Structures are given as structure tokens and as C-alpha cells.
mmCIF file of C-alpha atoms in Angstrom:
data_model
loop_
_atom_site.group_PDB
_atom_site.id
_atom_site.type_symbol
_atom_site.label_atom_id
_atom_site.label_comp_id
_atom_site.label_asym_id
_atom_site.label_seq_id
_atom_site.Cartn_x
_atom_site.Cartn_y
_atom_site.Cartn_z
ATOM 1 C CA ASP A 57 -20.871 37.807 32.714
ATOM 2 C CA LEU A 58 -20.409 34.182 31.462
ATOM 3 C CA LEU A 59 -20.449 32.870 34.979
ATOM 4 C CA GLN A 60 -23.315 35.169 36.125
ATOM 5 C CA GLU A 61 -25.459 33.725 33.326
ATOM 6 C CA GLN A 62 -24.996 30.268 34.818
ATOM 7 C CA VAL A 63 -26.462 31.170 38.272
ATOM 8 C CA ILE A 64 -30.021 29.902 38.709
ATOM 9 C CA LEU A 65 -30.249 30.842 42.427
ATOM 10 C CA LYS A 66 -31.852 34.280 42.584
ATOM 11 C CA PRO A 67 -32.055 37.020 45.271
ATOM 12 C CA GLY A 68 -35.253 36.927 47.283
ATOM 13 C CA GLU A 69 -35.687 33.145 46.987
ATOM 14 C CA TYR A 70 -35.454 30.671 49.776
ATOM 15 C CA PHE A 71 -32.035 29.158 49.808
ATOM 16 C CA ASN A 72 -31.994 25.830 48.015
ATOM 17 C CA PRO A 73 -28.754 23.833 48.288
ATOM 18 C CA ILE A 74 -29.763 21.730 45.241
ATOM 19 C CA LYS A 75 -29.876 24.896 43.110
ATOM 20 C CA ALA A 76 -26.514 25.976 44.546
ATOM 21 C CA GLN A 77 -24.914 22.699 43.615
ATOM 22 C CA SER A 78 -26.484 22.910 40.243
ATOM 23 C CA ASP A 79 -24.897 26.356 39.798
ATOM 24 C CA LEU A 80 -21.417 24.753 40.517
ATOM 25 C CA SER A 81 -22.114 22.141 37.823
ATOM 26 C CA ARG A 82 -23.073 24.794 35.383
ATOM 27 C CA PHE A 83 -19.772 26.716 36.200
ATOM 28 C CA TYR A 84 -17.775 23.542 35.381
ATOM 29 C CA ASN A 85 -19.717 23.141 32.221
ATOM 30 C CA THR A 86 -18.418 26.353 30.833
ATOM 31 C CA GLY A 87 -15.060 24.559 30.502
ATOM 32 C CA VAL A 88 -12.940 27.380 31.886
ATOM 33 C CA ILE A 89 -13.296 26.599 35.664
ATOM 34 C CA ASN A 90 -10.631 24.716 37.599
ATOM 35 C CA SER A 91 -12.572 24.609 40.930
ATOM 36 C CA ALA A 92 -15.769 25.928 42.289
ATOM 37 C CA THR A 93 -17.365 25.904 45.763
ATOM 38 C CA TYR A 94 -19.899 27.961 47.652
ATOM 39 C CA ASN A 95 -20.230 29.316 51.227
ATOM 40 C CA VAL A 96 -23.490 30.305 52.969
ATOM 41 C CA VAL A 97 -23.175 33.357 55.315
ATOM 42 C CA ARG A 98 -25.916 34.839 57.474
ATOM 43 C CA ASP A 99 -25.448 38.523 58.205
ATOM 44 C CA SER A 100 -26.532 40.500 61.273
ATOM 45 C CA SER A 101 -29.968 41.113 59.859
ATOM 46 C CA GLY A 102 -30.598 37.408 59.412
ATOM 47 C CA ASP A 103 -30.375 37.427 55.648
ATOM 48 C CA ILE A 104 -28.484 34.727 53.868
ATOM 49 C CA LYS A 105 -25.671 35.431 51.484
ATOM 50 C CA VAL A 106 -24.300 32.832 49.019
ATOM 51 C CA GLN A 107 -20.741 33.288 48.065
ATOM 52 C CA TYR A 108 -19.393 31.382 45.066
ATOM 53 C CA ILE A 109 -15.622 30.866 45.256
ATOM 54 C CA ILE A 110 -14.253 30.313 41.692
ATOM 55 C CA GLU A 111 -10.797 29.432 40.442
ATOM 56 C CA GLU A 112 -10.483 29.796 36.663
ATOM 57 C CA ASN A 113 -8.200 27.656 34.489
ATOM 58 C CA PRO A 114 -4.839 29.251 33.781
ATOM 59 C CA VAL A 115 -4.049 31.129 30.672
ATOM 60 C CA ILE A 116 -2.000 28.833 28.338
ATOM 61 C CA GLU A 117 1.571 30.006 27.723
ATOM 62 C CA SER A 118 2.590 27.177 25.418
ATOM 63 C CA ILE A 119 1.415 23.815 23.970
ATOM 64 C CA GLU A 120 3.803 20.919 23.884
ATOM 65 C CA ILE A 121 2.998 17.741 21.896
ATOM 66 C CA THR A 122 5.192 14.670 22.210
ATOM 67 C CA GLY A 123 5.137 11.177 20.671
ATOM 68 C CA ASN A 124 4.040 12.477 17.276
ATOM 69 C CA SER A 125 6.145 11.565 14.139
ATOM 70 C CA VAL A 126 3.395 11.256 11.429
ATOM 71 C CA PHE A 127 2.274 14.856 11.865
ATOM 72 C CA ILE A 128 4.349 17.780 12.811
ATOM 73 C CA ASP A 129 3.360 20.008 15.804
ATOM 74 C CA TYR A 130 2.020 22.753 13.580
ATOM 75 C CA THR A 131 -0.319 20.390 11.677
ATOM 76 C CA LEU A 132 -1.940 19.539 15.066
ATOM 77 C CA THR A 133 -1.865 22.852 16.799
ATOM 78 C CA SER A 134 -3.196 24.757 13.792
ATOM 79 C CA ARG A 135 -6.313 22.575 13.923
ATOM 80 C CA MET A 136 -6.859 22.840 17.654
ATOM 81 C CA GLU A 137 -9.435 25.143 19.100
ATOM 82 C CA THR A 138 -7.208 25.555 22.229
ATOM 83 C CA LYS A 139 -4.799 28.427 21.653
ATOM 84 C CA VAL A 140 -1.874 29.987 23.390
ATOM 85 C CA GLY A 141 -2.791 33.120 25.239
ATOM 86 C CA GLU A 142 -6.346 31.988 26.001
ATOM 87 C CA ILE A 143 -7.846 30.437 29.177
ATOM 88 C CA LEU A 144 -7.778 26.667 29.075
ATOM 89 C CA ASP A 145 -11.228 25.527 28.133
ATOM 90 C CA ASN A 146 -11.808 21.879 29.005
ATOM 91 C CA GLU A 147 -14.644 21.439 26.447
ATOM 92 C CA LYS A 148 -12.420 22.743 23.644
ATOM 93 C CA LEU A 149 -9.634 20.499 24.854
ATOM 94 C CA ARG A 150 -11.912 17.422 24.722
ATOM 95 C CA ARG A 151 -12.764 18.347 21.128
ATOM 96 C CA ASP A 152 -9.161 18.838 20.296
ATOM 97 C CA ILE A 153 -8.285 15.314 21.636
ATOM 98 C CA LYS A 154 -11.043 13.864 19.509
ATOM 99 C CA MET A 155 -9.825 15.870 16.572
ATOM 100 C CA ILE A 156 -6.218 14.546 16.828
ATOM 101 C CA GLU A 157 -7.350 10.951 17.080
ATOM 102 C CA THR A 158 -9.738 11.346 14.099
ATOM 103 C CA LEU A 159 -6.966 12.838 12.018
ATOM 104 C CA TYR A 160 -4.819 9.835 12.673
ATOM 105 C CA HIS A 161 -7.638 7.389 12.029
ATOM 106 C CA ASP A 162 -8.662 9.082 8.799
ATOM 107 C CA ASN A 163 -5.175 8.572 7.508
ATOM 108 C CA GLU A 164 -5.291 4.901 8.320
ATOM 109 C CA TYR A 165 -3.270 5.087 11.562
ATOM 110 C CA ILE A 166 -6.129 3.442 13.292
ATOM 111 C CA MET A 167 -4.394 2.460 16.526
ATOM 112 C CA ALA A 168 -3.037 5.895 17.319
ATOM 113 C CA ARG A 169 -4.485 7.696 20.388
ATOM 114 C CA VAL A 170 -3.921 10.516 22.751
ATOM 115 C CA LYS A 171 -2.373 8.719 25.670
ATOM 116 C CA GLU A 172 -2.136 11.466 28.240
ATOM 117 C CA VAL A 173 -2.994 15.158 28.713
ATOM 118 C CA ASP A 174 -1.194 17.180 31.419
ATOM 119 C CA ARG A 175 -3.154 20.339 32.157
ATOM 120 C CA PRO A 176 -1.335 23.247 33.739
ATOM 121 C CA ASN A 177 -2.215 24.417 37.272
ATOM 122 C CA THR A 178 -2.540 27.977 38.359
ATOM 123 C CA SER A 179 0.381 27.499 40.713
ATOM 124 C CA ASP A 180 2.754 26.369 37.926
ATOM 125 C CA LYS A 181 5.472 28.806 37.128
ATOM 126 C CA LYS A 182 4.973 28.205 33.368
ATOM 127 C CA LYS A 183 1.493 27.301 32.112
ATOM 128 C CA VAL A 184 2.229 24.494 29.712
ATOM 129 C CA LEU A 185 -0.430 22.270 28.143
ATOM 130 C CA SER A 186 1.203 18.881 27.492
ATOM 131 C CA ILE A 187 -0.363 16.367 25.062
ATOM 132 C CA ILE A 188 1.216 12.901 24.742
ATOM 133 C CA ILE A 189 0.337 10.803 21.748
ATOM 134 C CA SER A 190 0.824 7.089 21.417
ATOM 135 C CA GLU A 191 1.073 6.361 17.653
ATOM 136 C CA VAL A 192 1.560 2.567 18.121
ATOM 137 C CA ARG A 193 4.509 1.151 16.227
ATOM 138 C CA VAL A 194 5.161 -2.172 14.750
ATOM 139 C CA GLY A 195 7.366 -4.399 16.994
ATOM 140 C CA GLN A 196 8.023 -7.684 15.259
ATOM 141 C CA ILE A 197 6.819 -9.153 11.952
ATOM 142 C CA SER A 198 6.834 -12.948 11.630
ATOM 143 C CA ILE A 199 5.657 -15.447 9.122
ATOM 144 C CA LYS A 200 3.644 -18.555 9.891
ATOM 145 C CA GLY A 201 2.696 -21.407 7.568
ATOM 146 C CA ASN A 202 5.473 -21.202 4.985
ATOM 147 C CA LYS A 203 7.232 -24.466 4.378
ATOM 148 C CA ASN A 204 9.052 -23.873 1.098
ATOM 149 C CA THR A 205 9.106 -20.124 0.830
ATOM 150 C CA LYS A 206 11.731 -18.426 2.945
ATOM 151 C CA ASP A 207 10.799 -15.696 5.275
ATOM 152 C CA PHE A 208 12.858 -12.957 3.602
ATOM 153 C CA THR A 209 11.147 -13.707 0.250
ATOM 154 C CA ILE A 210 7.879 -12.628 1.818
ATOM 155 C CA LEU A 211 9.194 -9.882 4.120
ATOM 156 C CA ARG A 212 10.971 -8.032 1.292
ATOM 157 C CA GLU A 213 7.550 -7.531 -0.377
ATOM 158 C CA MET A 214 6.301 -5.618 2.626
ATOM 159 C CA GLU A 215 6.680 -1.887 2.894
ATOM 160 C CA MET A 216 5.837 -2.072 6.577
ATOM 161 C CA LYS A 217 8.844 -2.638 8.778
ATOM 162 C CA PRO A 218 9.472 -2.960 12.483
ATOM 163 C CA GLY A 219 9.662 0.528 14.076
ATOM 164 C CA LEU A 220 7.187 2.172 11.621
ATOM 165 C CA VAL A 221 3.859 3.553 12.859
ATOM 166 C CA PHE A 222 1.183 0.985 12.202
ATOM 167 C CA ASP A 223 -0.673 1.948 8.986
ATOM 168 C CA ARG A 224 -3.785 -0.027 7.971
ATOM 169 C CA ASP A 225 -3.517 1.045 4.294
ATOM 170 C CA MET A 226 0.121 0.083 4.102
ATOM 171 C CA LEU A 227 -0.696 -3.328 5.603
ATOM 172 C CA GLN A 228 -3.476 -3.925 3.126
ATOM 173 C CA SER A 229 -1.116 -2.969 0.283
ATOM 174 C CA ASP A 230 1.501 -5.396 1.684
ATOM 175 C CA LEU A 231 -0.966 -8.218 1.834
ATOM 176 C CA ARG A 232 -1.812 -7.608 -1.844
ATOM 177 C CA ASN A 233 1.851 -7.724 -2.707
ATOM 178 C CA VAL A 234 2.455 -11.004 -1.007
ATOM 179 C CA TYR A 235 -0.693 -12.534 -2.447
ATOM 180 C CA ASN A 236 0.343 -11.374 -5.926
ATOM 181 C CA LEU A 237 3.506 -13.422 -5.651
ATOM 182 C CA ASN A 238 1.129 -16.250 -6.557
ATOM 183 C CA TYR A 239 2.758 -18.686 -4.125
ATOM 184 C CA PHE A 240 -0.105 -18.829 -1.629
ATOM 185 C CA LYS A 241 -3.774 -19.754 -1.466
ATOM 186 C CA THR A 242 -4.532 -17.505 1.495
ATOM 187 C CA VAL A 243 -2.727 -14.618 3.208
ATOM 188 C CA TYR A 244 -4.095 -12.980 6.345
ATOM 189 C CA PRO A 245 -2.597 -11.107 9.313
ATOM 190 C CA ASP A 246 -2.883 -11.433 13.093
ATOM 191 C CA VAL A 247 -2.220 -8.278 15.024
ATOM 192 C CA LYS A 248 -1.219 -8.792 18.634
ATOM 193 C CA PRO A 249 0.128 -6.697 21.525
ATOM 194 C CA SER A 250 3.971 -6.663 21.372
ATOM 195 C CA LEU A 251 5.780 -8.911 23.855
ATOM 196 C CA LEU A 252 8.699 -6.443 24.019
ATOM 197 C CA ASN A 253 6.885 -3.094 24.419
ATOM 198 C CA GLU A 254 3.285 -2.638 25.552
ATOM 199 C CA GLU A 255 2.994 0.427 23.349
ATOM 200 C CA ASP A 256 3.773 -1.542 20.166
ATOM 201 C CA ILE A 257 2.027 -4.368 18.273
ATOM 202 C CA ASP A 258 3.377 -7.484 16.575
ATOM 203 C CA ILE A 259 2.127 -8.759 13.229
ATOM 204 C CA VAL A 260 1.938 -12.456 12.403
ATOM 205 C CA LEU A 261 1.452 -13.075 8.724
ATOM 206 C CA ASN A 262 -0.398 -16.374 8.172
ATOM 207 C CA VAL A 263 0.103 -17.984 4.658
ATOM 208 C CA GLU A 264 -1.022 -21.198 3.090
ATOM 209 C CA GLU A 265 1.266 -22.288 0.306
ATOM 210 C CA LYS A 266 0.134 -23.835 -2.996
ATOM 211 C CA LYS A 267 1.894 -25.656 -5.801
ATOM 212 C CA THR A 268 3.981 -23.369 -7.956
ATOM 213 C CA ASN A 269 5.544 -25.683 -10.545
ATOM 214 C CA SER A 270 3.638 -26.863 -13.592
ATOM 215 C CA ILE A 271 4.213 -28.877 -16.806
ATOM 216 C CA ASN A 272 2.064 -28.758 -19.902
ATOM 217 C CA PHE A 273 2.326 -30.877 -23.020
ATOM 218 C CA GLY A 274 0.257 -31.721 -25.988
ATOM 219 C CA GLY A 275 0.113 -31.669 -29.758
ATOM 220 C CA GLY A 276 -1.952 -30.680 -32.747
ATOM 221 C CA TYR A 277 -2.013 -29.654 -36.343
ATOM 222 C CA GLY A 278 -1.727 -26.146 -37.801
ATOM 223 C CA GLN A 279 -1.553 -24.830 -41.322
ATOM 224 C CA LEU A 280 1.720 -23.094 -40.592
ATOM 225 C CA ASP A 281 3.358 -25.705 -38.374
ATOM 226 C CA GLY A 282 1.873 -28.940 -39.665
ATOM 227 C CA TRP A 283 1.763 -31.696 -37.104
ATOM 228 C CA PHE A 284 3.498 -30.646 -33.906
ATOM 229 C CA GLY A 285 3.990 -31.408 -30.254
ATOM 230 C CA PHE A 286 4.931 -29.115 -27.373
ATOM 231 C CA ILE A 287 6.063 -29.227 -23.781
ATOM 232 C CA ASP A 288 6.257 -26.357 -21.308
ATOM 233 C CA LEU A 289 7.992 -26.694 -17.954
ATOM 234 C CA PHE A 290 7.586 -23.886 -15.476
ATOM 235 C CA LEU A 291 9.491 -23.789 -12.163
ATOM 236 C CA ASP A 292 8.440 -20.990 -9.876
ATOM 237 C CA ASN A 293 9.689 -19.868 -6.477
ATOM 238 C CA LEU A 294 12.954 -21.779 -6.896
ATOM 239 C CA TRP A 295 14.732 -22.531 -3.618
ATOM 240 C CA GLY A 296 11.985 -20.605 -1.896
ATOM 241 C CA GLU A 297 13.576 -17.347 -3.060
ATOM 242 C CA GLY A 298 11.070 -16.244 -5.686
ATOM 243 C CA GLN A 299 13.167 -17.064 -8.690
ATOM 244 C CA SER A 300 11.640 -18.821 -11.734
ATOM 245 C CA ALA A 301 12.586 -20.685 -14.892
ATOM 246 C CA LEU A 302 10.560 -21.513 -17.944
ATOM 247 C CA LEU A 303 11.489 -24.085 -20.611
ATOM 248 C CA LYS A 304 9.360 -24.224 -23.794
ATOM 249 C CA ALA A 305 9.842 -26.568 -26.695
ATOM 250 C CA GLN A 306 7.717 -27.123 -29.843
ATOM 251 C CA MET A 307 8.744 -29.703 -32.397
ATOM 252 C CA GLY A 308 6.845 -30.293 -35.645
ATOM 253 C CA GLN A 309 6.847 -31.117 -39.339
ATOM 254 C CA LEU A 310 7.631 -27.557 -40.472
ATOM 255 C CA ARG A 311 9.105 -25.786 -37.488
ATOM 256 C CA ASN A 312 11.055 -26.432 -34.202
ATOM 257 C CA THR A 313 11.263 -23.816 -31.454
ATOM 258 C CA TYR A 314 13.071 -23.768 -28.129
ATOM 259 C CA GLN A 315 13.043 -21.107 -25.429
ATOM 260 C CA LEU A 316 14.632 -20.794 -21.976
ATOM 261 C CA ARG A 317 13.735 -17.916 -19.606
ATOM 262 C CA TYR A 318 15.081 -17.113 -16.160
ATOM 263 C CA THR A 319 13.796 -14.428 -13.756
ATOM 264 C CA ASN A 320 15.056 -13.160 -10.419
ATOM 265 C CA PRO A 321 12.653 -10.515 -9.036
ATOM 266 C CA TRP A 322 15.224 -9.380 -6.474
ATOM 267 C CA ALA A 323 18.525 -9.731 -8.321
ATOM 268 C CA PHE A 324 19.676 -6.547 -6.515
ATOM 269 C CA PRO A 325 18.744 -5.369 -3.004
ATOM 270 C CA ASP A 326 16.931 -2.308 -4.234
ATOM 271 C CA HIS A 327 14.185 -4.499 -5.796
ATOM 272 C CA THR A 328 15.739 -4.530 -9.280
ATOM 273 C CA ALA A 329 14.677 -7.616 -11.202
ATOM 274 C CA PHE A 330 16.629 -9.443 -13.811
ATOM 275 C CA THR A 331 15.163 -11.446 -16.717
ATOM 276 C CA GLY A 332 17.210 -13.394 -19.290
ATOM 277 C CA LYS A 333 15.874 -15.261 -22.340
ATOM 278 C CA ILE A 334 17.550 -17.348 -24.977
ATOM 279 C CA TRP A 335 15.817 -18.910 -27.992
ATOM 280 C CA SER A 336 16.404 -20.851 -31.097
ATOM 281 C CA THR A 337 13.931 -21.548 -34.000
ATOM 282 C CA TYR A 338 14.466 -23.520 -37.194
ATOM 283 C CA GLY A 339 11.898 -24.081 -39.859
ATOM 284 C CA TYR A 340 9.604 -22.521 -42.468
ATOM 285 C CA SER A 341 8.976 -18.799 -41.903
ATOM 286 C CA TYR A 342 5.545 -17.540 -41.216
ATOM 287 C CA LEU A 343 6.137 -14.733 -43.739
ATOM 288 C CA GLY A 344 7.077 -16.853 -46.768
ATOM 289 C CA ASN A 345 7.771 -20.246 -48.174
ATOM 290 C CA TYR A 346 11.394 -20.412 -47.117
ATOM 291 C CA ILE A 347 13.410 -21.881 -44.223
ATOM 292 C CA GLU A 348 14.793 -19.468 -41.590
ATOM 293 C CA GLN A 349 16.977 -20.001 -38.531
ATOM 294 C CA ARG A 350 16.640 -17.598 -35.617
ATOM 295 C CA GLY A 351 18.745 -17.474 -32.502
ATOM 296 C CA GLY A 352 19.273 -14.882 -29.924
ATOM 297 C CA TRP A 353 19.044 -13.609 -26.323
ATOM 298 C CA ASP A 354 17.383 -10.817 -24.395
ATOM 299 C CA LEU A 355 18.522 -9.382 -21.086
ATOM 300 C CA GLY A 356 16.418 -7.073 -19.082
ATOM 301 C CA LEU A 357 16.179 -5.137 -15.795
ATOM 302 C CA SER A 358 13.123 -3.694 -14.098
ATOM 303 C CA LYS A 359 12.468 -1.724 -10.968
ATOM 304 C CA PRO A 360 9.531 -0.074 -9.160
ATOM 305 C CA LEU A 361 9.774 3.642 -9.411
ATOM 306 C CA SER A 362 6.918 4.218 -6.969
ATOM 307 C CA ARG A 363 4.073 2.146 -5.482
ATOM 308 C CA HIS A 364 2.229 2.010 -8.786
ATOM 309 C CA VAL A 365 4.871 2.815 -11.444
ATOM 310 C CA GLN A 366 7.501 0.370 -12.773
ATOM 311 C CA GLY A 367 10.255 1.010 -15.340
ATOM 312 C CA SER A 368 12.233 -1.536 -17.320
ATOM 313 C CA VAL A 369 15.027 -1.664 -19.867
ATOM 314 C CA HIS A 370 16.304 -4.556 -21.998
ATOM 315 C CA VAL A 371 18.903 -5.387 -24.646
ATOM 316 C CA ILE A 372 18.072 -7.621 -27.595
ATOM 317 C CA TYR A 373 20.574 -9.646 -29.778
ATOM 318 C CA GLU A 374 19.221 -11.861 -32.627
ATOM 319 C CA ASP A 375 20.554 -13.387 -35.779
ATOM 320 C CA VAL A 376 18.256 -14.474 -38.572
ATOM 321 C CA SER A 377 19.690 -16.565 -41.415
ATOM 322 C CA PHE A 378 18.246 -18.369 -44.475
ATOM 323 C CA PRO A 379 20.118 -21.648 -44.970
ATOM 324 C CA GLY A 380 18.496 -22.424 -48.341
ATOM 325 C CA GLY A 381 19.751 -19.312 -50.086
ATOM 326 C CA TYR A 382 16.202 -18.238 -50.969
ATOM 327 C CA GLU A 383 15.347 -15.271 -53.249
ATOM 328 C CA GLN A 384 12.675 -12.715 -52.944
ATOM 329 C CA ASP A 385 11.794 -10.358 -55.871
ATOM 330 C CA GLY A 386 14.742 -11.784 -57.810
ATOM 331 C CA LYS A 387 17.212 -11.009 -55.044
ATOM 332 C CA GLN A 388 18.794 -13.426 -52.536
ATOM 333 C CA ILE A 389 17.419 -12.842 -49.050
ATOM 334 C CA SER A 390 20.232 -11.483 -46.918
ATOM 335 C CA PRO A 391 20.749 -12.482 -43.260
ATOM 336 C CA GLU A 392 19.446 -10.065 -40.612
ATOM 337 C CA TYR A 393 21.287 -9.145 -37.496
ATOM 338 C CA ARG A 394 19.110 -7.496 -34.963
ATOM 339 C CA ARG A 395 20.789 -5.424 -32.239
ATOM 340 C CA GLY A 396 18.759 -3.104 -30.057
ATOM 341 C CA VAL A 397 17.627 -1.668 -26.764
ATOM 342 C CA GLY A 398 14.241 -1.012 -25.382
ATOM 343 C CA GLY A 399 12.325 0.252 -22.427
ATOM 344 C CA ALA A 400 8.922 0.448 -20.819
ATOM 345 C CA LEU A 401 6.905 2.289 -18.219
ATOM 346 C CA ALA A 402 3.908 0.630 -16.550
ATOM 347 C CA TYR A 403 1.271 2.044 -14.366
ATOM 348 C CA ASP A 404 -0.452 -0.661 -12.275
ATOM 349 C CA THR A 405 -3.198 -0.274 -9.721
ATOM 350 C CA ARG A 406 -4.736 -3.658 -10.065
ATOM 351 C CA ASP A 407 -5.792 -5.293 -6.853
ATOM 352 C CA TYR A 408 -4.810 -8.862 -7.843
ATOM 353 C CA ILE A 409 -2.527 -9.380 -10.821
ATOM 354 C CA MET A 410 -3.641 -12.913 -11.677
ATOM 355 C CA ASN A 411 -7.371 -12.149 -11.511
ATOM 356 C CA PRO A 412 -7.947 -8.422 -11.118
ATOM 357 C CA THR A 413 -11.359 -7.027 -10.102
ATOM 358 C CA GLN A 414 -10.490 -3.408 -10.123
ATOM 359 C CA GLY A 415 -7.739 -1.048 -11.015
ATOM 360 C CA ASP A 416 -5.780 0.104 -14.075
ATOM 361 C CA TYR A 417 -2.939 -1.231 -16.017
ATOM 362 C CA HIS A 418 -1.310 1.036 -18.642
ATOM 363 C CA VAL A 419 1.996 0.330 -20.417
ATOM 364 C CA PHE A 420 4.130 2.371 -22.823
ATOM 365 C CA ARG A 421 6.903 0.503 -24.682
ATOM 366 C CA LEU A 422 9.630 1.791 -26.952
ATOM 367 C CA ASP A 423 12.265 -0.423 -28.756
ATOM 368 C CA LYS A 424 15.092 0.714 -31.062
ATOM 369 C CA LEU A 425 17.041 -1.596 -33.465
ATOM 370 C CA ALA A 426 20.152 -0.037 -34.764
ATOM 371 C CA THR A 427 23.356 -0.862 -36.761
ATOM 372 C CA TRP A 428 25.382 -1.269 -33.586
ATOM 373 C CA PHE A 429 27.744 -4.232 -33.187
ATOM 374 C CA GLY A 430 27.105 -5.534 -36.643
ATOM 375 C CA GLY A 431 23.411 -4.869 -36.730
ATOM 376 C CA THR A 432 21.682 -4.601 -40.098
ATOM 377 C CA VAL A 433 18.229 -3.405 -39.051
ATOM 378 C CA ASP A 434 17.477 0.165 -38.194
ATOM 379 C CA SER A 435 13.951 0.737 -36.878
ATOM 380 C CA TRP A 436 11.704 2.105 -34.089
ATOM 381 C CA LYS A 437 8.929 0.256 -32.502
ATOM 382 C CA TYR A 438 6.522 1.579 -29.941
ATOM 383 C CA GLY A 439 3.264 0.455 -28.332
ATOM 384 C CA VAL A 440 0.694 1.726 -25.881
ATOM 385 C CA SER A 441 -1.881 -0.251 -24.084
ATOM 386 C CA PHE A 442 -4.630 0.751 -21.644
ATOM 387 C CA GLU A 443 -6.590 -1.636 -19.456
ATOM 388 C CA LYS A 444 -9.189 -0.890 -16.799
ATOM 389 C CA PHE A 445 -10.842 -3.414 -14.475
ATOM 390 C CA PHE A 446 -14.021 -2.948 -12.633
ATOM 391 C CA PRO A 447 -16.439 -5.389 -10.817
ATOM 392 C CA LEU A 448 -19.729 -6.094 -12.410
ATOM 393 C CA GLU A 449 -22.824 -5.718 -10.291
ATOM 394 C CA LYS A 450 -24.306 -8.971 -9.042
ATOM 395 C CA ILE A 451 -27.342 -9.978 -11.026
ATOM 396 C CA ASP A 452 -30.434 -10.746 -8.959
ATOM 397 C CA LYS A 453 -31.547 -13.940 -10.754
ATOM 398 C CA LYS A 454 -35.058 -13.767 -9.375
ATOM 399 C CA ASN A 455 -35.722 -10.190 -10.510
ATOM 400 C CA PHE A 456 -33.864 -10.894 -13.771
ATOM 401 C CA LYS A 457 -36.259 -13.713 -14.629
ATOM 402 C CA GLN A 458 -39.283 -11.699 -13.735
ATOM 403 C CA LYS A 459 -38.176 -8.889 -15.990
#
């Protein structure tokens, strides 16, 4: 019935080969026809008979998909209009091919495509529809433009690795991670056909380095510190390996403070960072009119728990003494020995850490001081912070003035 509806050549009409050819095209347009021809036969009475010789597409016995690793076979076949046990419909198959490619592209696998479709023939023993997908994988990743920063310092920040399917969203996230190192003015990729495999692509990451070391110094006068001078020396990306050191010193009439901090963001291969701090302070306390001496250290480890969540722990050790033997409320102030541990969880979706334009940054902190190892302070301290960043709409100066 479906094919009969396509025939525009009617009995009783003069034979028109153009109409007959149009009928063949309409047969093909149904999507279920493999081949179609026609014969013109004149019978003994002189009448013309038109015979259409039709070969339908075979009934599909199985569907085989190869080359897919991002999506399993069921994810694709369950979305396809083409089904096992039905006649192969070319129109449905075209829509299925578009659906598969759209599914990949919507999930940021923008280079994936259906490479080849092998349709079954009626003469095949088993009627198998074969769909071959080219997902396009990453061949090589190279760095260009880095003079001081070592390649591995950059590459370790990237989730994308050779052999993975090219993912635009992952690449954009990796570019943010590299830029957030704060070692570069610009970071941009070049994506090229792979030299080793025509099915793959190579990524060249172009960077332009900037100065990472700084020194600040100055002085002033404050009610709590009196006259003072300070110097801060910050050395970042030491040896091109991402390590940093900070030396701070403040010297004044009433108070002297020294601090040294060292950070290694990849102290361990699993992206566990180490931070160590030592400090020493001598001078008048901010809490009262007496001299105090503080000295201690803090050791911490931090590690990403997921793309946007980071956890950290630290140990604190500090001694606070009062060399002058001062009294408070008639009692001599006793030395304090602070021993404790702490931890934090941070949720961070900021686009650019140094100057965010969008995203969230939420932190929960918890510290416990206890009477371990000679400690004299027993307390809990916790804190929660919530930050949200969003771009402000551009102000139209002309309309703003008119209003």
C-alpha cells in the first residue's frame, strides 16, 4: 500500500517516461527501497503495461556499533529510530546518524562523527547494520613559549591526556587551570591534525610567561606598632616547578615580626600540596600593655577531592610567653602552649582565581586546640564563608546620561 500510494502514473493515461521515472524516485524516498526499475511491455492487444521491479531493503537482524567509548551501545541504539526486526529505512538511518553526532557534540565531544555506515544487502547471510564512529582522540600535547616554567609543571594541571577523546569542556577547564597558576599573561591552544594518526588531533598549548617574583617594602606609623618598616619577598614558580617561598619581616618601635612560608603544590604525585610556615614575634601585645613573645610553626596538606572541591588538614604548634612577668587581675600571666589540628573544605567554581568574574567560593574551617604534647589551651574554632561572583552588565554611557 505504501508503494502503491507513490505511483502517479495511472491506467488509461498515455505512457509518460518522465512520470515513470518520478515514480522510481518516490519509491526511493520511502527509505525502504534498495533498488527500483521499470519495464514497459506491449501485450497482443497493443496496450502498454508498466511493470515496476522493486527490491526492498533487508530486515535488520542486528546492529553493531564500533569505535564508541564515551557512550555504550545501548545508549546509542535505544535512541535510534532504526530497530532490529524492522526493514532498513534509509531516512530513519540518516536521522540516526545525525542524532549520534548531535549527542556527542552536545556533550562537548565536538570532533566526533559517524565515519562509516555499512548497510546490509539482501544477499548477506546475516543482515547486520554496522555503524563506525570516529571519536577523535588526543595524540600529543606540547607546550610552546615557556622559557622558565618546565613542561611537566603545566601538563600536570591538565586533565586532558594523550589517548583521551577530545572534549572541549575539559580543554577549557584545563586552560583555566593553567592560567590560574598565575605564571602566564596569555594561554591559548592550537588544535592540529595528528602527525602520527590521521584520526587523532594534536594540541599545542601556547603560553606567554610573566614575572612571578616580587619585593615590597615600606614603612609607616601605627598606634599599636609605633614607627615601623617592612619588607616582603615573594618567590614564585621556583626552578620552574611551581614551588613558592614568602619571607615577611616587620620591624618597629613596639613590635618585630618575622615569617617564612614554603609551598609545593605537587609535593606528592596525586596532586597533594604541602605548605609549611614558621614565625616569630616579639613586642607589645595587641591585647594589653605587656610584652609577649610568640614562636611556632604550621604544617599543612591539601588535595583536590573533585574538580570543584578541595580538602586540607594542618597541624599547629605555637608557644606564647611573657618575658616581663606581667600580671592580669592580680595574677601573673602564664605562658600558653598551643597544640592543635585543623581542616577545611572548599567549594570553588571561580573562573579566574586572581580576578574572578563568575562562580562561587565557599569554605568551611574547623580547628581544635587541645592539651596534647604539653598544650595548655583547649578550644574549638570554626568558620564559614560564602562568596559569589557575577559580571555586572555593561553600562551604556550614552543612555545613562540621557536618563
